[in-house]
Amino acid sequence: LSYSSIRFKKNVQPLQSPMDTINKLNGVSYDWKDTGKKDYGFIAEEVGKVLPEIVEWSADPEYANSMDYIRIISFLVEGFVVVVHFF
């Protein structure tokens, strides 16, 4: 679960230009080095240039350890709303 109630938040603002943010993200396919399994997602270091708040960085600032995929959903929803209203 993610806490999402307004009672836990302050300075709430609508997302600005969600489509611009989405367009800066590059989805990729890849194979995991340890298992060879095919997967899909993003490169955390690239996402960190656009949305640094959702990336956990390693001790070496050149590399990320992980990213919180769930936090991209708000941009996708808002971007979809923009596209639907456009058409």
PDB file of N, CA, C and O in Angstrom, residues 1-5 68 70:
ATOM      1  N   LEU A   1       0.831  -1.187   0.000  1.00  0.00           N
ATOM      2  CA  LEU A   1       0.000   0.000   0.000  1.00  0.00           C
ATOM      3  C   LEU A   1       0.870   1.243   0.000  1.00  0.00           C
ATOM      4  O   LEU A   1       1.931   1.269   0.600  1.00  0.00           O
ATOM      5  N   SER A   2       0.373   2.262  -0.651  1.00  0.00           N
ATOM      6  CA  SER A   2       1.031   3.569  -0.626  1.00  0.00           C
ATOM      7  C   SER A   2       0.077   4.555   0.030  1.00  0.00           C
ATOM      8  O   SER A   2      -1.096   4.612  -0.339  1.00  0.00           O
ATOM      9  N   TYR A   3       0.561   5.288   0.987  1.00  0.00           N
ATOM     10  CA  TYR A   3      -0.274   6.296   1.614  1.00  0.00           C
ATOM     11  C   TYR A   3      -0.554   7.399   0.615  1.00  0.00           C
ATOM     12  O   TYR A   3       0.365   7.965   0.036  1.00  0.00           O
ATOM     13  N   SER A   4      -1.838   7.684   0.395  1.00  0.00           N
ATOM     14  CA  SER A   4      -2.181   8.653  -0.630  1.00  0.00           C
ATOM     15  C   SER A   4      -3.189   9.690  -0.159  1.00  0.00           C
ATOM     16  O   SER A   4      -3.570  10.570  -0.912  1.00  0.00           O
ATOM     17  N   SER A   5      -3.616   9.617   1.070  1.00  0.00           N
ATOM     18  CA  SER A   5      -4.602  10.552   1.599  1.00  0.00           C
ATOM     19  C   SER A   5      -4.043  11.976   1.632  1.00  0.00           C
ATOM     20  O   SER A   5      -2.869  12.197   1.913  1.00  0.00           O
ATOM     21  N   ASP A  68      11.234   3.744  -8.514  1.00  0.00           N
ATOM     22  CA  ASP A  68       9.875   3.435  -8.078  1.00  0.00           C
ATOM     23  C   ASP A  68       8.928   3.605  -9.263  1.00  0.00           C
ATOM     24  O   ASP A  68       8.462   4.704  -9.549  1.00  0.00           O
ATOM     25  N   ILE A  70       5.893   2.828  -9.701  1.00  0.00           N
ATOM     26  CA  ILE A  70       4.522   3.243  -9.372  1.00  0.00           C
ATOM     27  C   ILE A  70       4.373   4.758  -9.477  1.00  0.00           C
ATOM     28  O   ILE A  70       3.317   5.253  -9.848  1.00  0.00           O
TER      29      ILE A  70
END
